[in-house]
Structure formats: C-alpha cells, structure tokens
C-alpha cells in the first residue's frame, strides 16, 4: 500500500482551499443564492449538490462556501476536473487491483468531493457517478463500498437524471444581476488593489457602473475579474500617488464582433512603419501647420477683407470647409490630428511645463454629461455668428473665429493635461467626431493581445520605449484603442501605434457607418449636435423659409440686430422644433435611432450647401492671392447643380440602408423613416438649389 506521504502528495493538487469570496450583491438573485448556499450547508442529510450555470460564474467557489459553512468544515474537500477524467473512473473509484492506489472516495473520508464540469464527464463514468449520488455506494473488486462524504457537481448544461437526486442550485448569469454589478466592481477593486499594494482602495465612478450595466459579460465573473485587473494595471504608477477615483476610460470591455475588416498594415507592413514615424507627425504639426496658421491669420487681418481679394479667406471657406466635409467618410477625424488650434494648445502646454507649471489631470467621471451640451450650444453660436456677421466675406472676423477656438484649446491645455478641450469642448472637434462614425477607416487594438500580452498600457498612459514601441506621452484623448466603441474619440494621430510593442493596433477598412448600431453609447448632447448641423442648412438658406413673411428682415447681414437674430435663431432651430414635436407621437429612443439613420443625408446636405462656394471659387485661389494673373478655374453652375443632386442622392441611399439597420425590428417603421428621408432629401435639394440662368 502507498505510504501516508505518497497519499498526501496525491491529494495536494486536488485540495480546495478556503472560499475566495462570498456571494456579493443585494439583488433578489443574490439573496436567493445566499439562502440556497446556507440551506445546503445546514442540510443534516448532506445530500449531493448540483450547481449549474454559465461559464465563469465561480460555481466551484459556491461549492466551497457550502462545504466550509457546514459542520464538516474541518474535513478535506477535493476537486476533480470532470473533463480530464478517464471513462473507467479509475481516478475516483480506484483500479481494484492489488497494490493499486486506494480509491479517492475512501481518502475523502467524511469530507467533500467536487466533480467540476460533470456534463463533460465520459458517459460510462457519468452513469457510475449518478448511481453514487443516488445511493451513496459504489462497487469495486466485487465488493460494495459506502461513501461517507458529500458530493458536489458543477455543470453548464442541464442533466435531468442528476437533477432528481441532488439539491439543485442554479446560478444566474451576471447580465440578469445588473443591479449587483456596482457591488461586484467595488468588491473586486478592493480585493485586487490590496494585492497591488494600493494604500487606500480607489472609488469606482457611478458612470462606469451604468455603462458596464449595458454590457452582457458573456464570461461573467471571470471576465469581470480580468476587467478589474486590467483597469488597475492601467492606472498603476510607480513612485506616484495612486488616484482616489478610477478613470472611467480604463474600464473597457470586448467590442462587438467585428466583420468585414481589411487590415491595411498587414497588407502593406512598410506603410505601418512609415505612418508611425514620429518625425512625420512632429514635422507636420510643429514645423508646418503651426506657422502656416500664424501666416493665415496675419493675412486675414492685414490683407483685403473680402473673399474676392483675400486668398486666406478663400482658403478658409472655399477649400477647408468643403474638403473637411468630403473627408469624413474616408478618413474620419484625421483633421484633428494636425489641427492648428490644438497644435498651439500643445505648444502652450509644453512651455508651461518648462516654466514649472503642471496641468491638472482630467476631472474623472462622466464629463460628456455636462460637456457635450455645451459643445452643441457652442457650435450653434458659431453658426449664428457666421451668418449674422457675414464671416464668409469678412476676413478679420473669420480670423477672430479661428483665434477664439485656439484660445479655448490653449486654456484647456493649460488647465488639464493632454487634449481635454479637443475631446470634450471643441465645437469643430464635436462635428468631426460625429461624422467620423460614417468613415470607412478605423484604428483599433486587438483585445486579446492587449489583455494577454500588455502590462504597461503605454498606448493609453504613455511611457518609455519598449521593444519596437516608442516613447510617447500616451493617447492625447485619453482613450485606450481597445476601448474604442466608435471613431468619435480617435483622431488617427497613431500615438498608440507608436507606443505599442506588440503590434496590437490595426488600421483597417470597414463598411461605411459601421459605428452606428441600434445599441450604441451616446453622449447626452450629441443628438442635439446632429440637429444643430441640420439647422445649418436651414440657416444658410433662411430666405426660402422665412422670406415670404413681412416681419422677416431683408438680410441677415445688415439692419437692426434683433430681427436678424430672431430670424436666424428660428431658421437654425427648425429641425430641433420638428424633432420635439415628433416626440409627442413617437418614443425618444426610436426618434434618436431615426436621427442617426439620417446622419448620411445630413452630411450630404451640408456638402451640397458648401459645394457652390468650393466649386465656384476654389480655383480662384492663386489669382485672388495675387500669385497668378489671368483667368481662374470656376465650375459651371449646371455642373455644380449636378454634383449637388448626386451628393443628395448618395446621402439618401446611404440613409435608407442605415435606417434599415437602426429600425430592423419594425418594417413599418423603416418604411416610414425611409419616406421621411426621401421627403427631407427633396426639401434639402430644393433648399440648396442654385438659381440657374
């Protein structure tokens, strides 16, 4: 017979220690589960227990809670993985031959034996274990043996035959216990932060809890533990103070399944090396854009004040606005990566650091809740200013607009680190982030690589060079590339690609408007920004709506201030008024889905609104600037009208397809929304129509 030491060595890997944790939560599911565990622990008959539920629910921990909460808590508890057991059951019942190892059932004594994943046990052994659970006996070597201990089973699928002879405990998945998620998060953070040596466990913002409550957690508590560990690793800083509140950006879940993606860098690896080169971005930003911005503003102030004689004004209104709109479906928010407003913000931030001034860390919490309505309101004020003061034909006022946005970027950069202004408050950045959802390009990281291989998270928070990863200050918008749910908070600056040593970051082509889904996270003020952008078309062509009224001013550029402001505000607010009126008959959720389904049409109408200026005057840049004498290129009005019509038809077709995705559960709603899109397209085309000779 084997020696006692040999038996101890055999049992050591199978021993179940104390439970890792209790049942966390205050929901009715958590209370019922605690009651079931307590009753099973107090069962005087010590009936077998079957614990069933989805993967990742710590069913083995519940079995340990029952055992260590019973009167036999001083006895052994052993665990076997059912998926690894042999069909003959020799690990459990022994071989029955002389000199063989004694049956494990005998070694358990009055303790407990846990068979994990009983539904994966080979069928012949399942029958033997079923008989053991039913009678408490088994046969070996022609003799009948009685099991003195207690049996526990865990399973992910139903086993009706076993259900009838066991105390059954069903563990609800995490997605039906969303009320408990906040308690689970805070409990897990406390546990994990102690292991990391965190002096005081940090707080978890309520905004994080609410956001994660919309996620289903397919791997349940196991996935939640990984999420917590990953979040704490991202904010871990050696030699610095630990934050008292965890940032909401460090809690990121696996994105929805991505389909139809074409990895550009895998196709052309050399392109990746070229695009992530720091000299390219630093040279473009600080060597060209920053000083070009200064020259443009000087030109606007010191040069002629009308568009027919000022090349900078022509560049701003005939080139920049049309091109940035046309670029959204292709490159998303790329403009923001070399935005001159934020370049001077970064320059100010660097100068302040050299002088000993350190910008504060971002205010943690749901900043979008208060910032996104301000952003939408700021964009509305810019549009009113543009029309009332005729910015398109007044050079110094156009410069004032540029300098005002730059002042916001500088103040934001001096107040907070990185690009807080760019992410939350910049009106142009808000528009860029909204239309970037339509883009066919995206920058994302592979969640499996990030969670399995990365421990520094330099792409998010910055750090020194690591392998092929370069030294960076981290994402300027404070977002992990694997956390991105859409393109709104990605400016394609490629900082994450520079920092990543694992080649996790991918630049890919995808179907247009892949970000716009039925279930998507929206900042509170973003739907208002959509309505403001739609109102821009109405505002610019206000006379077609209000020109018939005797109270309407002759022009928005001249005359008494109050009538002009009233007419401009009324025209700008028209889409918002229609949206609010529609809420009387339709649910807000359906209206918002319809609004985002119409986003391609709104984009097309804005392009059509700017095409006449771009196609008629962009070719006059050199003569207007005094750099070339002679005739200038200008498109024929009929060509412009054709391009406007083609753009609106494209936007309408795109919107109908997108509405189908947004309203897929109701064919009637989709048909109604498509008819509305057709009506709006016709009205918009009439609105932006050129008076042709």
XYZ file of C-alpha atoms in Angstrom:
693
model
C 0.000 0.000 0.000
C 1.203 3.530 -0.634
C 2.720 5.393 2.307
C 0.838 8.266 4.016
C 3.281 10.735 2.464
C 2.502 9.400 -1.000
C -1.204 9.823 -0.317
C -0.653 13.418 0.810
C 1.318 14.169 -2.358
C -1.509 12.673 -4.394
C -4.152 14.774 -2.656
C -2.251 18.085 -2.508
C -3.096 19.255 -6.073
C -6.751 18.355 -5.501
C -7.299 20.226 -2.246
C -9.844 23.049 -2.297
C -8.737 25.936 -0.036
C -10.984 28.400 1.728
C -13.604 30.141 -0.473
C -12.280 33.072 -2.472
C -15.297 35.241 -1.658
C -18.917 35.134 -0.587
C -21.979 35.903 -2.679
C -21.743 39.625 -3.462
C -24.794 41.769 -4.145
C -28.122 42.877 -2.734
C -30.462 41.938 -5.584
C -33.124 39.295 -5.171
C -30.929 36.924 -7.173
C -28.020 37.410 -4.771
C -30.264 36.985 -1.724
C -31.801 33.799 -3.143
C -28.358 32.420 -3.942
C -27.110 33.152 -0.411
C -30.170 31.434 1.043
C -29.604 28.375 -1.159
C -25.943 28.165 -0.095
C -26.865 28.492 3.583
C -29.597 25.828 3.405
C -27.303 23.410 1.574
C -24.571 23.942 4.185
C -27.046 23.230 7.006
C -28.567 20.137 5.359
C -28.353 17.367 8.010
C -28.663 14.631 5.358
C -25.726 16.015 3.377
C -27.410 15.332 0.070
C -25.359 15.754 -3.116
C -25.419 19.268 -4.596
C -25.543 20.124 -8.287
C -24.550 23.741 -9.064
C -25.419 24.714 -12.629
C -24.892 27.885 -14.625
C -22.980 29.540 -17.442
C -19.161 29.581 -17.660
C -17.279 31.966 -15.397
C -19.783 32.044 -12.501
C -17.376 30.554 -9.897
C -19.575 27.529 -9.261
C -16.622 25.780 -7.591
C -16.399 28.687 -5.128
C -20.074 28.189 -4.210
C -19.363 24.517 -3.506
C -16.506 25.605 -1.228
C -18.842 28.041 0.553
C -21.247 25.201 1.271
C -18.531 22.834 2.498
C -16.734 25.348 4.702
C -20.042 26.605 6.046
C -21.098 23.128 7.186
C -20.335 21.145 10.323
C -17.702 19.167 8.367
C -15.626 22.260 7.577
C -12.565 20.653 9.242
C -12.649 17.746 6.794
C -10.983 17.615 3.387
C -12.533 18.992 0.245
C -11.122 17.696 -3.032
C -11.788 18.824 -6.604
C -11.554 16.849 -9.839
C -11.909 18.293 -13.332
C -14.595 16.191 -14.997
C -13.290 16.965 -18.479
C -9.976 15.198 -17.625
C -11.385 12.051 -16.023
C -10.980 8.669 -17.703
C -14.034 6.726 -18.827
C -13.277 3.847 -16.413
C -13.336 6.178 -13.408
C -10.046 4.898 -12.005
C -9.198 8.333 -10.542
C -12.399 8.230 -8.459
C -13.095 4.535 -7.781
C -9.582 3.107 -7.987
C -8.372 0.216 -10.194
C -9.352 -2.596 -7.841
C -6.054 -4.453 -8.342
C -3.612 -5.392 -5.572
C -1.152 -2.694 -4.645
C -3.027 -0.043 -6.553
C -3.755 3.387 -5.183
C -6.769 3.396 -2.846
C -9.976 4.939 -4.221
C -10.190 8.652 -3.864
C -13.632 8.211 -2.310
C -12.034 6.427 0.621
C -9.399 9.108 1.088
C -12.045 11.847 1.257
C -13.477 10.265 4.400
C -16.303 12.437 5.734
C -15.158 15.402 3.678
C -16.425 16.537 0.274
C -15.611 15.658 -3.318
C -16.307 18.186 -6.062
C -16.622 16.884 -9.624
C -16.298 20.006 -11.749
C -17.939 20.032 -15.217
C -19.958 16.863 -14.698
C -21.567 17.459 -18.094
C -18.153 16.862 -19.721
C -17.505 13.565 -17.929
C -17.465 10.498 -20.279
C -20.890 8.816 -20.474
C -19.892 5.490 -18.770
C -18.430 7.341 -15.797
C -21.460 9.633 -15.644
C -23.649 6.585 -15.029
C -21.418 5.442 -12.165
C -21.387 8.896 -10.583
C -25.166 9.104 -10.964
C -25.524 5.809 -9.053
C -23.103 7.082 -6.395
C -25.160 10.267 -5.980
C -28.404 8.289 -5.841
C -27.369 5.522 -3.390
C -24.108 6.698 -1.808
C -22.490 3.389 -2.805
C -20.153 2.046 -5.488
C -18.774 -1.344 -6.450
C -15.078 -2.223 -6.854
C -13.330 -5.597 -6.777
C -16.635 -7.395 -6.336
C -17.373 -5.510 -3.112
C -19.874 -2.756 -2.342
C -18.438 0.350 -0.724
C -20.250 3.167 1.048
C -19.230 6.761 0.574
C -19.147 8.615 3.906
C -18.562 12.056 2.469
C -20.580 14.514 0.394
C -20.696 15.003 -3.370
C -20.718 18.302 -5.263
C -21.185 18.645 -9.013
C -20.992 21.663 -11.308
C -22.424 21.780 -14.807
C -23.024 24.287 -17.582
C -25.841 22.308 -19.212
C -28.895 20.558 -17.825
C -28.645 16.943 -16.595
C -32.233 15.888 -15.714
C -31.230 12.481 -14.298
C -28.792 14.124 -11.884
C -31.212 16.929 -11.016
C -33.630 14.484 -9.413
C -31.167 13.091 -6.870
C -29.335 16.299 -5.936
C -30.016 19.587 -4.264
C -30.102 21.852 -7.291
C -28.651 25.377 -7.165
C -28.954 27.439 -10.343
C -26.549 30.385 -10.554
C -27.948 33.334 -12.552
C -25.576 34.960 -15.054
C -24.199 38.405 -14.405
C -26.319 40.004 -17.147
C -29.536 39.297 -15.187
C -27.974 40.614 -11.980
C -27.074 44.057 -13.316
C -28.200 45.591 -10.009
C -25.278 43.800 -8.323
C -22.644 44.970 -10.793
C -21.630 48.051 -8.798
C -21.091 45.981 -5.643
C -19.130 43.351 -7.594
C -16.939 46.053 -9.150
C -16.169 47.783 -5.872
C -15.567 44.494 -4.064
C -13.228 43.297 -6.819
C -11.362 46.612 -6.865
C -10.840 46.422 -3.088
C -9.516 42.860 -3.319
C -7.220 43.480 -6.262
C -5.889 46.856 -5.029
C -4.758 45.257 -1.762
C -2.733 42.696 -3.719
C -1.133 45.525 -5.716
C -0.196 47.405 -2.535
C -2.699 50.203 -3.023
C -2.792 52.205 0.251
C -6.485 53.140 0.002
C -8.758 51.281 -2.444
C -9.925 53.725 -5.144
C -13.542 54.538 -5.850
C -15.408 53.341 -8.940
C -17.416 56.156 -10.602
C -21.141 55.564 -10.883
C -20.912 56.439 -14.585
C -18.681 53.381 -15.072
C -21.216 51.147 -13.360
C -24.052 52.441 -15.536
C -22.035 51.983 -18.706
C -20.993 48.437 -17.835
C -24.544 47.519 -16.900
C -25.357 47.667 -20.616
C -22.713 45.001 -21.329
C -23.712 41.325 -21.129
C -20.418 39.871 -19.767
C -20.540 36.548 -21.676
C -17.790 35.125 -19.413
C -19.477 36.516 -16.300
C -17.376 36.929 -13.136
C -14.241 35.587 -14.770
C -14.432 38.363 -17.359
C -15.244 40.922 -14.662
C -12.089 39.965 -12.734
C -9.964 40.412 -15.848
C -11.623 43.779 -16.491
C -10.813 44.969 -12.949
C -7.224 43.730 -13.102
C -6.699 45.419 -16.452
C -8.184 48.699 -15.178
C -5.917 48.816 -12.120
C -2.848 47.977 -14.178
C -3.543 50.901 -16.487
C -3.593 53.466 -13.666
C -0.752 51.896 -11.719
C 2.132 54.377 -11.438
C 5.375 53.619 -9.699
C 6.641 56.423 -7.496
C 3.475 58.499 -7.899
C 0.294 58.960 -5.955
C -2.461 56.480 -6.593
C -5.650 58.166 -7.847
C -8.532 58.259 -5.387
C -11.072 57.712 -8.182
C -10.535 55.337 -11.082
C -10.826 56.940 -14.542
C -13.841 55.752 -16.493
C -11.699 55.145 -19.592
C -9.739 52.267 -18.052
C -12.816 50.065 -17.836
C -13.210 48.657 -21.316
C -14.950 45.542 -22.487
C -14.559 43.405 -25.559
C -16.047 45.212 -28.548
C -18.840 43.698 -30.546
C -17.793 41.180 -33.142
C -16.048 42.923 -36.000
C -16.780 41.743 -39.533
C -15.593 42.697 -42.990
C -12.390 44.370 -41.846
C -9.354 44.726 -44.117
C -6.113 45.308 -42.204
C -4.160 47.874 -44.228
C -0.921 47.424 -42.307
C -0.945 43.652 -42.666
C -1.360 44.157 -46.394
C 1.450 46.751 -46.567
C 3.702 46.392 -43.453
C 6.083 49.092 -44.653
C 3.191 51.570 -44.618
C 2.818 50.984 -40.885
C 6.467 51.852 -40.217
C 6.232 54.987 -42.297
C 2.955 56.215 -40.782
C 4.069 55.723 -37.180
C 7.344 57.614 -37.616
C 7.448 60.446 -35.025
C 9.383 62.766 -37.347
C 6.475 62.759 -39.778
C 3.925 63.969 -37.248
C 6.249 66.335 -35.400
C 7.427 67.880 -38.648
C 3.882 68.272 -39.947
C 2.490 69.638 -36.695
C 5.188 71.891 -35.290
C 7.222 72.599 -38.384
C 4.458 73.391 -40.868
C 0.917 73.651 -39.510
C 1.717 75.874 -36.528
C 3.452 78.570 -38.575
C 1.100 78.296 -41.539
C -1.709 79.044 -39.091
C 0.105 82.200 -37.973
C 0.595 83.348 -41.577
C -3.069 82.722 -42.454
C -4.258 84.828 -39.516
C -1.872 87.654 -40.346
C -3.143 87.546 -43.910
C -6.751 87.712 -42.693
C -6.029 90.761 -40.530
C -3.648 92.697 -42.764
C -4.924 91.789 -46.226
C -8.084 92.814 -48.089
C -11.263 91.985 -46.205
C -13.427 90.437 -48.958
C -13.192 86.937 -50.406
C -12.591 88.196 -53.966
C -9.258 89.734 -52.933
C -8.054 87.771 -49.889
C -6.506 84.365 -50.591
C -6.589 83.335 -46.915
C -10.351 83.909 -46.783
C -10.714 81.900 -49.990
C -8.571 79.136 -48.487
C -10.685 79.014 -45.333
C -14.167 78.996 -46.882
C -13.707 77.599 -50.407
C -11.119 74.933 -49.577
C -11.099 73.977 -45.914
C -14.834 73.591 -45.212
C -15.737 71.582 -48.354
C -12.656 69.351 -48.086
C -13.128 68.554 -44.417
C -16.737 67.533 -45.087
C -15.732 65.386 -48.071
C -13.015 63.753 -45.967
C -15.248 62.442 -43.176
C -16.425 59.250 -44.946
C -12.834 58.438 -45.918
C -10.537 59.338 -43.009
C -12.924 60.227 -40.199
C -11.448 62.624 -37.678
C -7.960 62.778 -39.217
C -8.141 66.574 -39.431
C -7.973 66.760 -35.629
C -4.571 65.025 -35.595
C -2.945 68.075 -37.222
C -5.462 70.693 -36.132
C -3.732 74.111 -35.771
C -5.942 75.035 -32.817
C -4.644 72.136 -30.743
C -1.068 72.447 -32.016
C -0.843 75.792 -30.260
C -2.555 74.252 -27.267
C 0.192 71.627 -27.082
C 2.901 74.245 -27.588
C 1.433 76.259 -24.683
C 1.294 73.137 -22.552
C 4.952 72.317 -23.206
C 6.055 75.875 -22.484
C 4.061 75.860 -19.227
C 5.774 72.649 -18.115
C 9.193 74.129 -18.796
C 8.244 77.074 -16.596
C 7.276 74.690 -13.779
C 3.506 74.763 -14.252
C 1.914 71.308 -14.373
C -1.605 70.981 -15.891
C -4.046 69.030 -13.767
C -5.251 65.537 -14.514
C -8.629 65.307 -16.214
C -11.683 65.562 -13.963
C -12.847 61.998 -13.607
C -16.420 60.994 -14.088
C -18.909 61.420 -16.887
C -17.564 64.667 -18.373
C -19.657 64.162 -21.507
C -22.792 64.708 -19.449
C -22.036 68.399 -18.953
C -19.583 68.997 -21.811
C -21.498 67.660 -24.825
C -24.497 70.025 -24.396
C -22.008 72.923 -24.147
C -20.315 71.704 -27.302
C -23.622 71.604 -29.221
C -24.539 75.058 -27.930
C -21.115 76.412 -28.889
C -21.486 75.142 -32.433
C -24.925 76.774 -32.696
C -23.436 80.118 -31.606
C -20.678 79.804 -34.228
C -23.260 79.210 -36.960
C -25.287 82.236 -35.849
C -22.159 84.380 -35.740
C -21.164 83.194 -39.227
C -24.480 84.249 -40.779
C -25.207 87.402 -38.811
C -21.733 88.885 -39.250
C -21.106 87.584 -42.784
C -17.912 85.784 -41.790
C -17.562 84.257 -45.252
C -16.818 87.688 -46.665
C -15.171 89.387 -43.667
C -11.548 88.405 -43.205
C -10.788 89.780 -39.732
C -13.948 88.248 -38.246
C -13.043 84.860 -39.753
C -9.677 85.218 -38.047
C -11.465 86.034 -34.796
C -13.334 82.733 -35.079
C -10.072 80.830 -35.591
C -8.383 82.635 -32.704
C -11.351 82.127 -30.397
C -11.254 78.344 -30.916
C -7.470 78.436 -30.487
C -7.888 80.347 -27.205
C -10.194 77.601 -25.969
C -7.589 74.981 -26.915
C -4.817 76.916 -25.136
C -6.857 77.473 -21.967
C -7.971 73.841 -21.955
C -4.371 72.684 -22.398
C -3.124 74.870 -19.540
C -5.954 73.719 -17.297
C -5.799 69.971 -17.966
C -3.263 67.546 -19.390
C -3.369 66.242 -22.954
C -6.314 67.266 -25.176
C -9.241 67.733 -22.831
C -10.561 70.610 -24.975
C -10.284 68.564 -28.158
C -12.191 65.611 -26.725
C -14.972 67.323 -24.831
C -15.409 71.007 -25.715
C -14.161 71.887 -29.199
C -17.196 72.610 -31.441
C -15.340 71.666 -34.633
C -13.985 68.550 -32.921
C -17.514 67.601 -31.894
C -18.670 67.803 -35.511
C -15.629 65.826 -36.642
C -16.245 63.117 -34.052
C -19.897 62.833 -35.049
C -19.280 62.462 -38.784
C -16.268 60.195 -38.153
C -18.808 57.477 -37.328
C -19.522 57.359 -41.081
C -15.887 56.679 -42.029
C -14.657 53.574 -43.835
C -11.438 53.575 -41.771
C -10.894 52.738 -38.116
C -7.979 52.377 -35.714
C -8.475 49.644 -33.124
C -6.442 47.313 -30.916
C -6.868 43.564 -30.527
C -8.394 42.980 -27.103
C -6.855 39.519 -26.743
C -3.334 40.820 -27.395
C -3.777 43.785 -25.041
C -5.171 41.743 -22.160
C -2.844 38.793 -22.644
C 0.473 40.422 -23.543
C 0.490 44.009 -22.288
C 1.217 45.133 -18.743
C 2.354 48.733 -19.302
C -0.594 50.190 -21.294
C 1.804 52.757 -22.726
C -0.564 53.446 -25.614
C -3.074 54.811 -23.100
C -0.966 56.497 -20.432
C 2.433 56.889 -22.115
C 5.821 55.602 -21.107
C 9.396 54.862 -22.221
C 10.352 52.865 -25.299
C 9.655 49.134 -25.003
C 10.860 46.817 -27.767
C 9.624 48.263 -31.025
C 7.289 50.521 -29.052
C 8.443 54.138 -28.972
C 8.461 56.568 -26.058
C 5.211 58.563 -26.090
C 3.017 60.621 -23.765
C 0.071 58.322 -24.414
C -3.192 58.872 -26.245
C -3.886 62.628 -26.419
C -7.605 61.965 -25.977
C -7.039 59.635 -23.011
C -8.580 56.572 -24.665
C -7.255 53.026 -24.944
C -7.519 51.831 -28.573
C -9.133 48.572 -27.436
C -11.736 50.568 -25.531
C -12.973 52.455 -28.590
C -16.588 51.698 -29.398
C -16.621 54.126 -32.330
C -14.468 56.709 -34.099
C -15.662 59.659 -32.025
C -12.669 59.688 -29.675
C -9.964 58.692 -32.173
C -8.126 61.394 -34.132
C -5.895 58.921 -36.021
C -2.759 60.513 -34.567
C -1.191 56.990 -34.383
C 0.306 57.616 -30.930
C -0.991 54.217 -29.816
C 0.614 52.533 -32.844
C 3.918 54.235 -31.978
C 3.789 53.097 -28.337
C 2.561 49.511 -28.828
C 5.373 46.897 -28.677
C 3.033 44.016 -29.604
C 1.636 45.222 -32.958
C -1.843 45.066 -31.484
C -3.049 48.307 -33.107
C -4.577 47.889 -36.550
C -5.591 50.391 -39.208
C -8.450 48.806 -41.138
C -11.008 49.454 -43.831
C -14.592 48.611 -42.913
C -18.166 49.084 -44.169
C -19.296 52.736 -44.076
C -21.028 53.904 -40.884
C -20.120 50.685 -39.038
C -20.202 52.620 -35.739
C -23.907 53.407 -35.986
C -25.740 50.476 -34.417
C -29.046 50.007 -32.657
C -27.291 49.670 -29.319
C -24.594 52.318 -29.019
C -23.387 54.615 -26.280
C -24.250 58.260 -26.974
C -23.083 61.405 -25.155
C -26.138 63.259 -23.813
C -25.709 66.281 -26.099
C -24.699 64.547 -29.311
C -28.241 64.181 -30.759
C -28.605 67.941 -30.216
C -25.436 68.477 -32.270
C -26.976 66.442 -35.112
C -29.996 68.762 -35.073
C -27.767 71.857 -34.986
C -25.882 70.615 -38.051
C -29.167 70.006 -39.843
C -30.199 73.520 -38.825
C -27.090 74.930 -40.535
C -28.642 74.138 -43.943
C -31.887 75.886 -42.928
C -29.989 78.854 -41.520
C -27.850 79.419 -44.599
C -30.948 79.359 -46.854
C -33.265 81.046 -44.391
C -34.998 83.200 -47.014
C -36.589 80.158 -48.646
C -38.345 79.516 -45.319
C -38.951 82.979 -43.942
C -38.568 85.381 -46.864
C -42.319 85.440 -47.508
C -43.041 86.981 -44.086
C -43.446 90.733 -43.768
C -41.640 90.512 -40.419
C -38.562 88.880 -41.924
C -35.505 91.144 -42.328
C -34.239 91.933 -45.796
C -30.835 90.458 -44.974
C -29.140 88.734 -42.033
C -26.017 90.832 -42.655
C -27.498 94.326 -42.380
C -30.217 96.120 -40.488
C -31.490 96.093 -36.891
C -29.828 93.442 -34.779
C -32.868 91.957 -33.011
C -34.972 90.969 -36.100
C -31.903 89.436 -37.729
C -31.092 87.409 -34.592
C -34.714 86.252 -34.277
C -34.891 85.127 -37.922
C -31.528 83.334 -37.737
C -32.408 81.572 -34.477
C -35.783 80.491 -35.857
C -34.217 79.027 -39.007
C -31.465 77.252 -37.045
C -33.974 75.791 -34.560
C -36.360 74.426 -37.198
C -35.033 70.797 -37.175
C -34.973 70.815 -33.366
C -38.585 72.041 -33.271
C -39.676 69.270 -35.642
C -37.822 66.715 -33.528
C -39.503 67.906 -30.308
C -42.910 67.889 -31.998
C -42.346 64.307 -33.174
C -41.757 63.203 -29.558
C -45.492 63.674 -28.977
C -46.232 60.681 -31.214
C -43.015 58.608 -31.153
C -40.743 57.274 -28.439
C -37.466 59.190 -27.881
C -35.395 56.027 -28.408
C -36.906 55.390 -31.850
C -36.553 59.036 -32.818
C -32.877 59.067 -31.885
C -32.263 55.870 -33.880
C -34.026 57.513 -36.831
C -31.965 60.672 -36.366
C -28.701 58.732 -36.550
C -30.022 56.798 -39.514
C -30.470 60.145 -41.279
C -26.881 61.212 -40.499
C -25.570 60.385 -44.025
C -28.329 62.561 -45.509
C -27.437 65.444 -43.177
C -23.795 65.076 -44.195
C -24.807 65.098 -47.891
C -26.915 68.244 -47.466
C -24.018 70.018 -45.738
C -21.700 69.031 -48.587
C -24.282 70.274 -51.105
C -24.587 73.511 -49.145
C -20.791 74.144 -49.396
C -20.240 72.841 -52.929
C -21.233 76.082 -54.732
C -18.610 78.087 -52.867
C -15.954 75.396 -53.229
C -16.525 74.572 -56.909
C -17.041 78.168 -57.980
C -14.193 79.841 -56.060
C -11.588 77.245 -55.037
C -9.977 77.581 -58.474
C -9.537 81.319 -57.980
C -7.128 80.951 -55.036
C -3.968 81.939 -56.932
C -5.431 84.951 -58.783
C -7.174 86.143 -55.619
C -3.876 85.840 -53.767
C -2.099 87.887 -56.421
C 0.163 84.955 -57.341
C -1.162 84.363 -60.853
C -2.610 86.711 -63.422
C -5.230 85.691 -65.921
C -8.396 83.580 -65.846
C -9.219 81.333 -62.931
C -10.946 77.956 -62.879
C -14.615 78.020 -61.870
C -17.206 75.273 -62.362
C -20.289 75.886 -64.470
C -23.481 76.333 -62.387
C -25.057 73.343 -64.157
C -22.103 71.158 -63.145
C -22.402 72.379 -59.560
C -26.133 71.628 -59.566
C -25.490 68.133 -60.902
C -22.880 67.471 -58.206
C -25.299 68.719 -55.544
C -28.028 66.389 -56.802
C -25.636 63.426 -56.961
C -24.454 64.100 -53.406
C -28.013 64.284 -52.064
C -28.977 61.044 -53.880
C -25.915 59.333 -52.385
C -26.811 60.570 -48.897
C -30.432 59.461 -49.315
C -29.477 55.950 -50.478
C -26.973 55.618 -47.648
C -29.546 56.814 -45.093
C -32.169 54.292 -46.281
C -29.679 51.445 -45.818
C -28.634 52.747 -42.402
C -32.245 53.198 -41.291
C -32.812 49.555 -42.115
C -30.115 48.669 -39.586
C -31.450 51.071 -36.964
C -35.117 50.036 -37.311
C -34.643 46.396 -38.297
C -37.285 45.093 -35.881
C -40.085 47.067 -37.486
C -40.532 47.024 -41.246
C -43.333 49.562 -40.942
C -41.099 51.965 -39.003
C -38.329 51.564 -41.589
C -40.686 52.302 -44.479
C -41.994 55.373 -42.656
C -38.466 56.594 -41.871
C -37.380 55.972 -45.474
C -40.326 58.032 -46.735
C -39.288 60.779 -44.315
C -35.712 60.599 -45.639
C -36.996 60.943 -49.208
C -39.086 63.958 -48.207
C -36.151 65.583 -46.409
C -33.843 64.885 -49.339
C -36.268 66.540 -51.745
C -36.725 69.517 -49.416
C -32.993 69.798 -48.858
C -32.222 69.668 -52.570
C -34.758 72.424 -53.165
C -33.265 74.388 -50.313
C -29.662 74.341 -51.588
C -30.638 74.716 -55.261
C -28.708 77.289 -57.271
C -30.612 79.877 -59.311
C -29.571 78.730 -62.795
C -29.669 81.041 -65.793
